Amino acid sequence: MSKETQTHGGKHKPLTQAFLGAVAMLCATLAAAQETKPPIEIGVVLELTGRLANYGEAGKRGIDMAADAFGDTKIGGRNVKFVYRDVQSEPQLVISAINDLTNSEHVNYIIGPCASPLVSAAVPAWRQTKPVWMEFCGTSPRLQEAVGAEANFFHTFPYSYHYHKAEAGALRQYLGPGKRAVVIYSDDELGRGHIEAIEKYYQDAGIKIIGTEVARVGTTDFNPVLTKLGRANPDILVAMVQGGDLSTLTKQIYARRFAAPYRVSTGAVQFDTFVKAVGNDAQEGWIGPSTYVPGIDRPADPQYPKLFPSSREWNDRFVKRYGREPDLLDVGSYVSAAMLLIALQHAGTDNREKVAIELAKLDVMTPLGRGHFVDSDGTKHQAFTDMMVFQRQGGRPVVVFPPEVATRKLQPAQIAP
């Protein structure tokens, strides 16, 4: 029996070696085939240069961080690649970038741009192929009217009426009814998209708007407008301008000692770039809305703790990586990119319809709060609309509203001596 066993083993040894060699070759071939599969591409359209570059830079920080957190995870054996296009803060370049990505390169997923005028410019180009569009900015209700009901449009940022409902609520709580406000708004999609909501919610809060002025984009001298509005002795100044215009306006308000002690703008007054542009004294006291302020405490997601750690841990990771505190666009772009990556992972394929279905079903805890899309006022897929109101105090944003999360009380701005 021993001899028979040896003979049997010796007789089949070459066959066994051949079989193992074939298996090894097959494995190597499959591995090589996987390595040569083209990546799944996600187009990122951002204003990385130009007058609105602070928005695009924040978007890129968040998306880069999300890509690194996702790591080498493969979708159906394919890597995921973010393909950036700088639109230089120009609406026409937004159209070109989206057409190039979706028509020429057949990209099925788009993130960005950020500033409301550029987001609106993206709509006609997006409609040609309707990729899954993760939009982490865009506050104009006109965007909602244009694409809100579309199944492949996912909006992860509040609209203008969310902004001003929160701001007016904060002002009403601290100041009571009967206060007087003036408004400066830009002659673009941002300003025109906000003025109606300002008028509605400030009136609802018992605040009387006693003057409005439209400012041309790129205005270098706001003093004539400020002189006119200042004659009314307002309690509140609302500034719906963005980018360099907001910095210019802020410095001129401070220099001329504009008397309104409460100054309200967009979430942009949270940005580090805003502070660097206007200086520590001029930034003090500005009020804005946000879905994220450093220091808030939200738990990690139990299923995806690597992508969605607690808000405090995520904030620490961001500071370690970039050497500065994050703002709402840093975290908003991160969360949007991470949610899209999870949906791709769930779908297991580069199929926009299947990925859209997975996105619509997603329910995760993020640094912005619960990441779950709902039908909201005409937008089929809307997430993250619970806004806080912050004020810049002591050189940093602190939450002043709503009461359950406030860490400080609203204070009047100090008028320059």
JSON list of C-alpha atoms in Angstrom, two decimals, residues 206-379:
[
{"chain": "A", "resi": 206, "resn": "GLY", "atom": "CA", "xyz": [-41.24, 92.29, 12.57]},
{"chain": "A", "resi": 207, "resn": "ILE", "atom": "CA", "xyz": [-38.18, 93.93, 10.99]},
{"chain": "A", "resi": 208, "resn": "LYS", "atom": "CA", "xyz": [-38.93, 96.77, 8.59]},
{"chain": "A", "resi": 209, "resn": "ILE", "atom": "CA", "xyz": [-36.77, 97.07, 5.48]},
{"chain": "A", "resi": 210, "resn": "ILE", "atom": "CA", "xyz": [-36.37, 100.81, 4.92]},
{"chain": "A", "resi": 211, "resn": "GLY", "atom": "CA", "xyz": [-33.96, 100.77, 1.98]},
{"chain": "A", "resi": 212, "resn": "THR", "atom": "CA", "xyz": [-32.56, 98.47, -0.72]},
{"chain": "A", "resi": 213, "resn": "GLU", "atom": "CA", "xyz": [-29.74, 99.10, -3.17]},
{"chain": "A", "resi": 214, "resn": "VAL", "atom": "CA", "xyz": [-28.47, 96.98, -6.05]},
{"chain": "A", "resi": 215, "resn": "ALA", "atom": "CA", "xyz": [-24.70, 96.85, -6.52]},
{"chain": "A", "resi": 216, "resn": "ARG", "atom": "CA", "xyz": [-22.95, 95.95, -9.75]},
{"chain": "A", "resi": 217, "resn": "VAL", "atom": "CA", "xyz": [-20.68, 92.90, -9.53]},
{"chain": "A", "resi": 218, "resn": "GLY", "atom": "CA", "xyz": [-17.10, 94.13, -9.33]},
{"chain": "A", "resi": 219, "resn": "THR", "atom": "CA", "xyz": [-17.97, 97.41, -7.59]},
{"chain": "A", "resi": 220, "resn": "THR", "atom": "CA", "xyz": [-14.86, 99.04, -6.16]},
{"chain": "A", "resi": 221, "resn": "ASP", "atom": "CA", "xyz": [-16.56, 101.94, -4.37]},
{"chain": "A", "resi": 222, "resn": "PHE", "atom": "CA", "xyz": [-19.63, 101.25, -2.23]},
{"chain": "A", "resi": 223, "resn": "ASN", "atom": "CA", "xyz": [-19.43, 104.63, -0.48]},
{"chain": "A", "resi": 224, "resn": "PRO", "atom": "CA", "xyz": [-22.19, 106.37, -2.47]},
{"chain": "A", "resi": 225, "resn": "VAL", "atom": "CA", "xyz": [-24.57, 103.50, -1.65]},
{"chain": "A", "resi": 226, "resn": "LEU", "atom": "CA", "xyz": [-23.52, 103.47, 1.99]},
{"chain": "A", "resi": 227, "resn": "THR", "atom": "CA", "xyz": [-24.02, 107.22, 2.26]},
{"chain": "A", "resi": 228, "resn": "LYS", "atom": "CA", "xyz": [-27.54, 106.90, 0.91]},
{"chain": "A", "resi": 229, "resn": "LEU", "atom": "CA", "xyz": [-28.49, 103.98, 3.16]},
{"chain": "A", "resi": 230, "resn": "GLY", "atom": "CA", "xyz": [-26.81, 105.47, 6.21]},
{"chain": "A", "resi": 231, "resn": "ARG", "atom": "CA", "xyz": [-29.14, 108.49, 6.18]},
{"chain": "A", "resi": 232, "resn": "ALA", "atom": "CA", "xyz": [-31.96, 106.18, 7.31]},
{"chain": "A", "resi": 233, "resn": "ASN", "atom": "CA", "xyz": [-30.07, 105.28, 10.55]},
{"chain": "A", "resi": 234, "resn": "PRO", "atom": "CA", "xyz": [-30.74, 101.53, 10.24]},
{"chain": "A", "resi": 235, "resn": "ASP", "atom": "CA", "xyz": [-30.26, 99.03, 13.04]},
{"chain": "A", "resi": 236, "resn": "ILE", "atom": "CA", "xyz": [-29.32, 96.22, 10.63]},
{"chain": "A", "resi": 237, "resn": "LEU", "atom": "CA", "xyz": [-27.34, 96.10, 7.38]},
{"chain": "A", "resi": 238, "resn": "VAL", "atom": "CA", "xyz": [-27.85, 93.04, 5.17]},
{"chain": "A", "resi": 239, "resn": "ALA", "atom": "CA", "xyz": [-25.12, 92.51, 2.54]},
{"chain": "A", "resi": 240, "resn": "MET", "atom": "CA", "xyz": [-25.87, 89.95, -0.18]},
{"chain": "A", "resi": 241, "resn": "VAL", "atom": "CA", "xyz": [-22.68, 90.25, -2.21]},
{"chain": "A", "resi": 242, "resn": "GLN", "atom": "CA", "xyz": [-19.87, 87.75, -2.49]},
{"chain": "A", "resi": 243, "resn": "GLY", "atom": "CA", "xyz": [-16.19, 87.19, -3.20]},
{"chain": "A", "resi": 244, "resn": "GLY", "atom": "CA", "xyz": [-14.03, 90.28, -3.49]},
{"chain": "A", "resi": 245, "resn": "ASP", "atom": "CA", "xyz": [-17.12, 92.51, -3.46]},
{"chain": "A", "resi": 246, "resn": "LEU", "atom": "CA", "xyz": [-17.93, 91.42, 0.09]},
{"chain": "A", "resi": 247, "resn": "SER", "atom": "CA", "xyz": [-14.36, 92.14, 1.20]},
{"chain": "A", "resi": 248, "resn": "THR", "atom": "CA", "xyz": [-14.42, 95.58, -0.40]},
{"chain": "A", "resi": 249, "resn": "LEU", "atom": "CA", "xyz": [-17.80, 96.41, 1.12]},
{"chain": "A", "resi": 250, "resn": "THR", "atom": "CA", "xyz": [-16.74, 95.21, 4.58]},
{"chain": "A", "resi": 251, "resn": "LYS", "atom": "CA", "xyz": [-13.59, 97.33, 4.61]},
{"chain": "A", "resi": 252, "resn": "GLN", "atom": "CA", "xyz": [-15.50, 100.41, 3.48]},
{"chain": "A", "resi": 253, "resn": "ILE", "atom": "CA", "xyz": [-18.21, 99.86, 6.10]},
{"chain": "A", "resi": 254, "resn": "TYR", "atom": "CA", "xyz": [-15.53, 99.73, 8.77]},
{"chain": "A", "resi": 255, "resn": "ALA", "atom": "CA", "xyz": [-13.56, 102.69, 7.42]},
{"chain": "A", "resi": 256, "resn": "ARG", "atom": "CA", "xyz": [-16.57, 105.00, 7.25]},
{"chain": "A", "resi": 257, "resn": "ARG", "atom": "CA", "xyz": [-17.91, 103.84, 10.67]},
{"chain": "A", "resi": 258, "resn": "PHE", "atom": "CA", "xyz": [-21.24, 102.81, 9.22]},
{"chain": "A", "resi": 259, "resn": "ALA", "atom": "CA", "xyz": [-23.63, 103.10, 12.12]},
{"chain": "A", "resi": 260, "resn": "ALA", "atom": "CA", "xyz": [-25.74, 99.92, 11.80]},
{"chain": "A", "resi": 261, "resn": "PRO", "atom": "CA", "xyz": [-24.59, 97.79, 14.78]},
{"chain": "A", "resi": 262, "resn": "TYR", "atom": "CA", "xyz": [-25.82, 94.49, 13.30]},
{"chain": "A", "resi": 263, "resn": "ARG", "atom": "CA", "xyz": [-24.31, 93.36, 10.00]},
{"chain": "A", "resi": 264, "resn": "VAL", "atom": "CA", "xyz": [-25.61, 90.28, 8.26]},
{"chain": "A", "resi": 265, "resn": "SER", "atom": "CA", "xyz": [-24.29, 88.46, 5.21]},
{"chain": "A", "resi": 266, "resn": "THR", "atom": "CA", "xyz": [-23.90, 84.97, 3.77]},
{"chain": "A", "resi": 267, "resn": "GLY", "atom": "CA", "xyz": [-21.91, 82.09, 5.25]},
{"chain": "A", "resi": 268, "resn": "ALA", "atom": "CA", "xyz": [-18.88, 83.60, 3.48]},
{"chain": "A", "resi": 269, "resn": "VAL", "atom": "CA", "xyz": [-18.12, 85.72, 6.54]},
{"chain": "A", "resi": 270, "resn": "GLN", "atom": "CA", "xyz": [-17.16, 82.45, 8.21]},
{"chain": "A", "resi": 271, "resn": "PHE", "atom": "CA", "xyz": [-14.30, 81.90, 5.76]},
{"chain": "A", "resi": 272, "resn": "ASP", "atom": "CA", "xyz": [-10.67, 82.29, 6.72]},
{"chain": "A", "resi": 273, "resn": "THR", "atom": "CA", "xyz": [-10.13, 84.07, 3.39]},
{"chain": "A", "resi": 274, "resn": "PHE", "atom": "CA", "xyz": [-12.69, 86.72, 4.42]},
{"chain": "A", "resi": 275, "resn": "VAL", "atom": "CA", "xyz": [-10.78, 87.49, 7.60]},
{"chain": "A", "resi": 276, "resn": "LYS", "atom": "CA", "xyz": [-7.45, 87.66, 5.79]},
{"chain": "A", "resi": 277, "resn": "ALA", "atom": "CA", "xyz": [-8.93, 90.01, 3.18]},
{"chain": "A", "resi": 278, "resn": "VAL", "atom": "CA", "xyz": [-10.60, 92.49, 5.56]},
{"chain": "A", "resi": 279, "resn": "GLY", "atom": "CA", "xyz": [-8.47, 92.31, 8.73]},
{"chain": "A", "resi": 280, "resn": "ASN", "atom": "CA", "xyz": [-9.29, 91.41, 12.31]},
{"chain": "A", "resi": 281, "resn": "ASP", "atom": "CA", "xyz": [-11.03, 94.65, 13.22]},
{"chain": "A", "resi": 282, "resn": "ALA", "atom": "CA", "xyz": [-13.34, 94.84, 10.20]},
{"chain": "A", "resi": 283, "resn": "GLN", "atom": "CA", "xyz": [-14.45, 91.21, 10.48]},
{"chain": "A", "resi": 284, "resn": "GLU", "atom": "CA", "xyz": [-15.63, 91.51, 14.06]},
{"chain": "A", "resi": 285, "resn": "GLY", "atom": "CA", "xyz": [-19.39, 91.34, 14.64]},
{"chain": "A", "resi": 286, "resn": "TRP", "atom": "CA", "xyz": [-20.49, 90.05, 11.24]},
{"chain": "A", "resi": 287, "resn": "ILE", "atom": "CA", "xyz": [-23.39, 87.60, 11.31]},
{"chain": "A", "resi": 288, "resn": "GLY", "atom": "CA", "xyz": [-24.02, 84.70, 8.94]},
{"chain": "A", "resi": 289, "resn": "PRO", "atom": "CA", "xyz": [-25.85, 81.38, 8.57]},
{"chain": "A", "resi": 290, "resn": "SER", "atom": "CA", "xyz": [-24.14, 78.00, 8.45]},
{"chain": "A", "resi": 291, "resn": "THR", "atom": "CA", "xyz": [-24.77, 74.28, 8.65]},
{"chain": "A", "resi": 292, "resn": "TYR", "atom": "CA", "xyz": [-21.40, 73.80, 10.37]},
{"chain": "A", "resi": 293, "resn": "VAL", "atom": "CA", "xyz": [-19.39, 75.75, 12.90]},
{"chain": "A", "resi": 294, "resn": "PRO", "atom": "CA", "xyz": [-16.22, 74.30, 14.50]},
{"chain": "A", "resi": 295, "resn": "GLY", "atom": "CA", "xyz": [-16.91, 73.02, 17.99]},
{"chain": "A", "resi": 296, "resn": "ILE", "atom": "CA", "xyz": [-20.30, 71.43, 17.38]},
{"chain": "A", "resi": 297, "resn": "ASP", "atom": "CA", "xyz": [-20.60, 67.85, 18.61]},
{"chain": "A", "resi": 298, "resn": "ARG", "atom": "CA", "xyz": [-22.06, 65.17, 16.33]},
{"chain": "A", "resi": 299, "resn": "PRO", "atom": "CA", "xyz": [-21.39, 61.43, 16.71]},
{"chain": "A", "resi": 300, "resn": "ALA", "atom": "CA", "xyz": [-19.60, 59.17, 14.24]},
{"chain": "A", "resi": 301, "resn": "ASP", "atom": "CA", "xyz": [-21.57, 57.03, 11.82]},
{"chain": "A", "resi": 302, "resn": "PRO", "atom": "CA", "xyz": [-21.50, 53.45, 13.17]},
{"chain": "A", "resi": 303, "resn": "GLN", "atom": "CA", "xyz": [-21.22, 51.87, 9.71]},
{"chain": "A", "resi": 304, "resn": "TYR", "atom": "CA", "xyz": [-18.71, 54.28, 8.16]},
{"chain": "A", "resi": 305, "resn": "PRO", "atom": "CA", "xyz": [-16.57, 55.66, 11.02]},
{"chain": "A", "resi": 306, "resn": "LYS", "atom": "CA", "xyz": [-13.58, 56.08, 8.72]},
{"chain": "A", "resi": 307, "resn": "LEU", "atom": "CA", "xyz": [-15.43, 58.35, 6.30]},
{"chain": "A", "resi": 308, "resn": "PHE", "atom": "CA", "xyz": [-17.71, 59.89, 8.91]},
{"chain": "A", "resi": 309, "resn": "PRO", "atom": "CA", "xyz": [-16.01, 60.12, 12.30]},
{"chain": "A", "resi": 310, "resn": "SER", "atom": "CA", "xyz": [-17.44, 62.37, 14.99]},
{"chain": "A", "resi": 311, "resn": "SER", "atom": "CA", "xyz": [-17.56, 66.03, 14.05]},
{"chain": "A", "resi": 312, "resn": "ARG", "atom": "CA", "xyz": [-14.84, 66.81, 16.57]},
{"chain": "A", "resi": 313, "resn": "GLU", "atom": "CA", "xyz": [-12.53, 64.11, 15.22]},
{"chain": "A", "resi": 314, "resn": "TRP", "atom": "CA", "xyz": [-13.22, 65.19, 11.64]},
{"chain": "A", "resi": 315, "resn": "ASN", "atom": "CA", "xyz": [-12.46, 68.79, 12.59]},
{"chain": "A", "resi": 316, "resn": "ASP", "atom": "CA", "xyz": [-9.15, 67.69, 14.16]},
{"chain": "A", "resi": 317, "resn": "ARG", "atom": "CA", "xyz": [-8.23, 65.74, 11.01]},
{"chain": "A", "resi": 318, "resn": "PHE", "atom": "CA", "xyz": [-8.95, 68.79, 8.88]},
{"chain": "A", "resi": 319, "resn": "VAL", "atom": "CA", "xyz": [-6.90, 71.13, 11.06]},
{"chain": "A", "resi": 320, "resn": "LYS", "atom": "CA", "xyz": [-4.00, 68.67, 11.07]},
{"chain": "A", "resi": 321, "resn": "ARG", "atom": "CA", "xyz": [-4.10, 68.42, 7.28]},
{"chain": "A", "resi": 322, "resn": "TYR", "atom": "CA", "xyz": [-4.67, 72.07, 6.35]},
{"chain": "A", "resi": 323, "resn": "GLY", "atom": "CA", "xyz": [-3.49, 74.04, 9.38]},
{"chain": "A", "resi": 324, "resn": "ARG", "atom": "CA", "xyz": [-6.77, 75.97, 9.73]},
{"chain": "A", "resi": 325, "resn": "GLU", "atom": "CA", "xyz": [-10.35, 75.55, 10.91]},
{"chain": "A", "resi": 326, "resn": "PRO", "atom": "CA", "xyz": [-12.85, 74.26, 8.33]},
{"chain": "A", "resi": 327, "resn": "ASP", "atom": "CA", "xyz": [-15.84, 76.27, 7.14]},
{"chain": "A", "resi": 328, "resn": "LEU", "atom": "CA", "xyz": [-19.22, 75.15, 5.83]},
{"chain": "A", "resi": 329, "resn": "LEU", "atom": "CA", "xyz": [-17.94, 74.62, 2.27]},
{"chain": "A", "resi": 330, "resn": "ASP", "atom": "CA", "xyz": [-14.98, 72.54, 3.42]},
{"chain": "A", "resi": 331, "resn": "VAL", "atom": "CA", "xyz": [-17.24, 70.16, 5.31]},
{"chain": "A", "resi": 332, "resn": "GLY", "atom": "CA", "xyz": [-20.09, 70.39, 2.78]},
{"chain": "A", "resi": 333, "resn": "SER", "atom": "CA", "xyz": [-17.91, 69.34, -0.14]},
{"chain": "A", "resi": 334, "resn": "TYR", "atom": "CA", "xyz": [-16.36, 66.57, 1.96]},
{"chain": "A", "resi": 335, "resn": "VAL", "atom": "CA", "xyz": [-19.72, 65.14, 3.01]},
{"chain": "A", "resi": 336, "resn": "SER", "atom": "CA", "xyz": [-21.16, 65.37, -0.52]},
{"chain": "A", "resi": 337, "resn": "ALA", "atom": "CA", "xyz": [-18.18, 63.57, -2.07]},
{"chain": "A", "resi": 338, "resn": "ALA", "atom": "CA", "xyz": [-18.17, 60.91, 0.66]},
{"chain": "A", "resi": 339, "resn": "MET", "atom": "CA", "xyz": [-21.89, 60.22, 0.25]},
{"chain": "A", "resi": 340, "resn": "LEU", "atom": "CA", "xyz": [-21.43, 59.82, -3.51]},
{"chain": "A", "resi": 341, "resn": "LEU", "atom": "CA", "xyz": [-18.54, 57.40, -2.93]},
{"chain": "A", "resi": 342, "resn": "ILE", "atom": "CA", "xyz": [-20.64, 55.30, -0.55]},
{"chain": "A", "resi": 343, "resn": "ALA", "atom": "CA", "xyz": [-23.49, 55.20, -3.09]},
{"chain": "A", "resi": 344, "resn": "LEU", "atom": "CA", "xyz": [-21.03, 54.02, -5.76]},
{"chain": "A", "resi": 345, "resn": "GLN", "atom": "CA", "xyz": [-19.81, 51.34, -3.39]},
{"chain": "A", "resi": 346, "resn": "HIS", "atom": "CA", "xyz": [-23.37, 50.18, -2.70]},
{"chain": "A", "resi": 347, "resn": "ALA", "atom": "CA", "xyz": [-24.23, 50.13, -6.40]},
{"chain": "A", "resi": 348, "resn": "GLY", "atom": "CA", "xyz": [-21.02, 48.24, -7.24]},
{"chain": "A", "resi": 349, "resn": "THR", "atom": "CA", "xyz": [-21.07, 49.62, -10.77]},
{"chain": "A", "resi": 350, "resn": "ASP", "atom": "CA", "xyz": [-20.58, 52.73, -12.89]},
{"chain": "A", "resi": 351, "resn": "ASN", "atom": "CA", "xyz": [-24.28, 53.06, -13.65]},
{"chain": "A", "resi": 352, "resn": "ARG", "atom": "CA", "xyz": [-25.78, 56.45, -12.93]},
{"chain": "A", "resi": 353, "resn": "GLU", "atom": "CA", "xyz": [-29.33, 55.16, -12.44]},
{"chain": "A", "resi": 354, "resn": "LYS", "atom": "CA", "xyz": [-28.25, 52.57, -9.88]},
{"chain": "A", "resi": 355, "resn": "VAL", "atom": "CA", "xyz": [-26.00, 55.06, -8.10]},
{"chain": "A", "resi": 356, "resn": "ALA", "atom": "CA", "xyz": [-28.84, 57.60, -7.95]},
{"chain": "A", "resi": 357, "resn": "ILE", "atom": "CA", "xyz": [-31.09, 54.97, -6.37]},
{"chain": "A", "resi": 358, "resn": "GLU", "atom": "CA", "xyz": [-28.43, 54.20, -3.75]},
{"chain": "A", "resi": 359, "resn": "LEU", "atom": "CA", "xyz": [-27.89, 57.89, -3.00]},
{"chain": "A", "resi": 360, "resn": "ALA", "atom": "CA", "xyz": [-31.62, 58.39, -2.50]},
{"chain": "A", "resi": 361, "resn": "LYS", "atom": "CA", "xyz": [-31.67, 55.53, 0.03]},
{"chain": "A", "resi": 362, "resn": "LEU", "atom": "CA", "xyz": [-28.59, 56.62, 1.94]},
{"chain": "A", "resi": 363, "resn": "ASP", "atom": "CA", "xyz": [-29.00, 57.46, 5.64]},
{"chain": "A", "resi": 364, "resn": "VAL", "atom": "CA", "xyz": [-25.73, 58.23, 7.46]},
{"chain": "A", "resi": 365, "resn": "MET", "atom": "CA", "xyz": [-24.51, 60.42, 10.29]},
{"chain": "A", "resi": 366, "resn": "THR", "atom": "CA", "xyz": [-22.06, 63.06, 9.07]},
{"chain": "A", "resi": 367, "resn": "PRO", "atom": "CA", "xyz": [-20.27, 66.10, 10.52]},
{"chain": "A", "resi": 368, "resn": "LEU", "atom": "CA", "xyz": [-23.17, 68.11, 9.04]},
{"chain": "A", "resi": 369, "resn": "GLY", "atom": "CA", "xyz": [-25.77, 65.97, 10.80]},
{"chain": "A", "resi": 370, "resn": "ARG", "atom": "CA", "xyz": [-28.03, 63.31, 9.33]},
{"chain": "A", "resi": 371, "resn": "GLY", "atom": "CA", "xyz": [-27.19, 62.63, 5.68]},
{"chain": "A", "resi": 372, "resn": "HIS", "atom": "CA", "xyz": [-30.52, 61.64, 4.20]},
{"chain": "A", "resi": 373, "resn": "PHE", "atom": "CA", "xyz": [-32.29, 63.02, 1.13]},
{"chain": "A", "resi": 374, "resn": "VAL", "atom": "CA", "xyz": [-35.93, 64.05, 1.30]},
{"chain": "A", "resi": 375, "resn": "ASP", "atom": "CA", "xyz": [-38.37, 65.71, -1.05]},
{"chain": "A", "resi": 376, "resn": "SER", "atom": "CA", "xyz": [-38.39, 69.35, 0.08]},
{"chain": "A", "resi": 377, "resn": "ASP", "atom": "CA", "xyz": [-40.35, 72.24, -1.44]},
{"chain": "A", "resi": 378, "resn": "GLY", "atom": "CA", "xyz": [-39.91, 70.99, -4.99]},
{"chain": "A", "resi": 379, "resn": "THR", "atom": "CA", "xyz": [-36.40, 69.56, -4.69]}
]
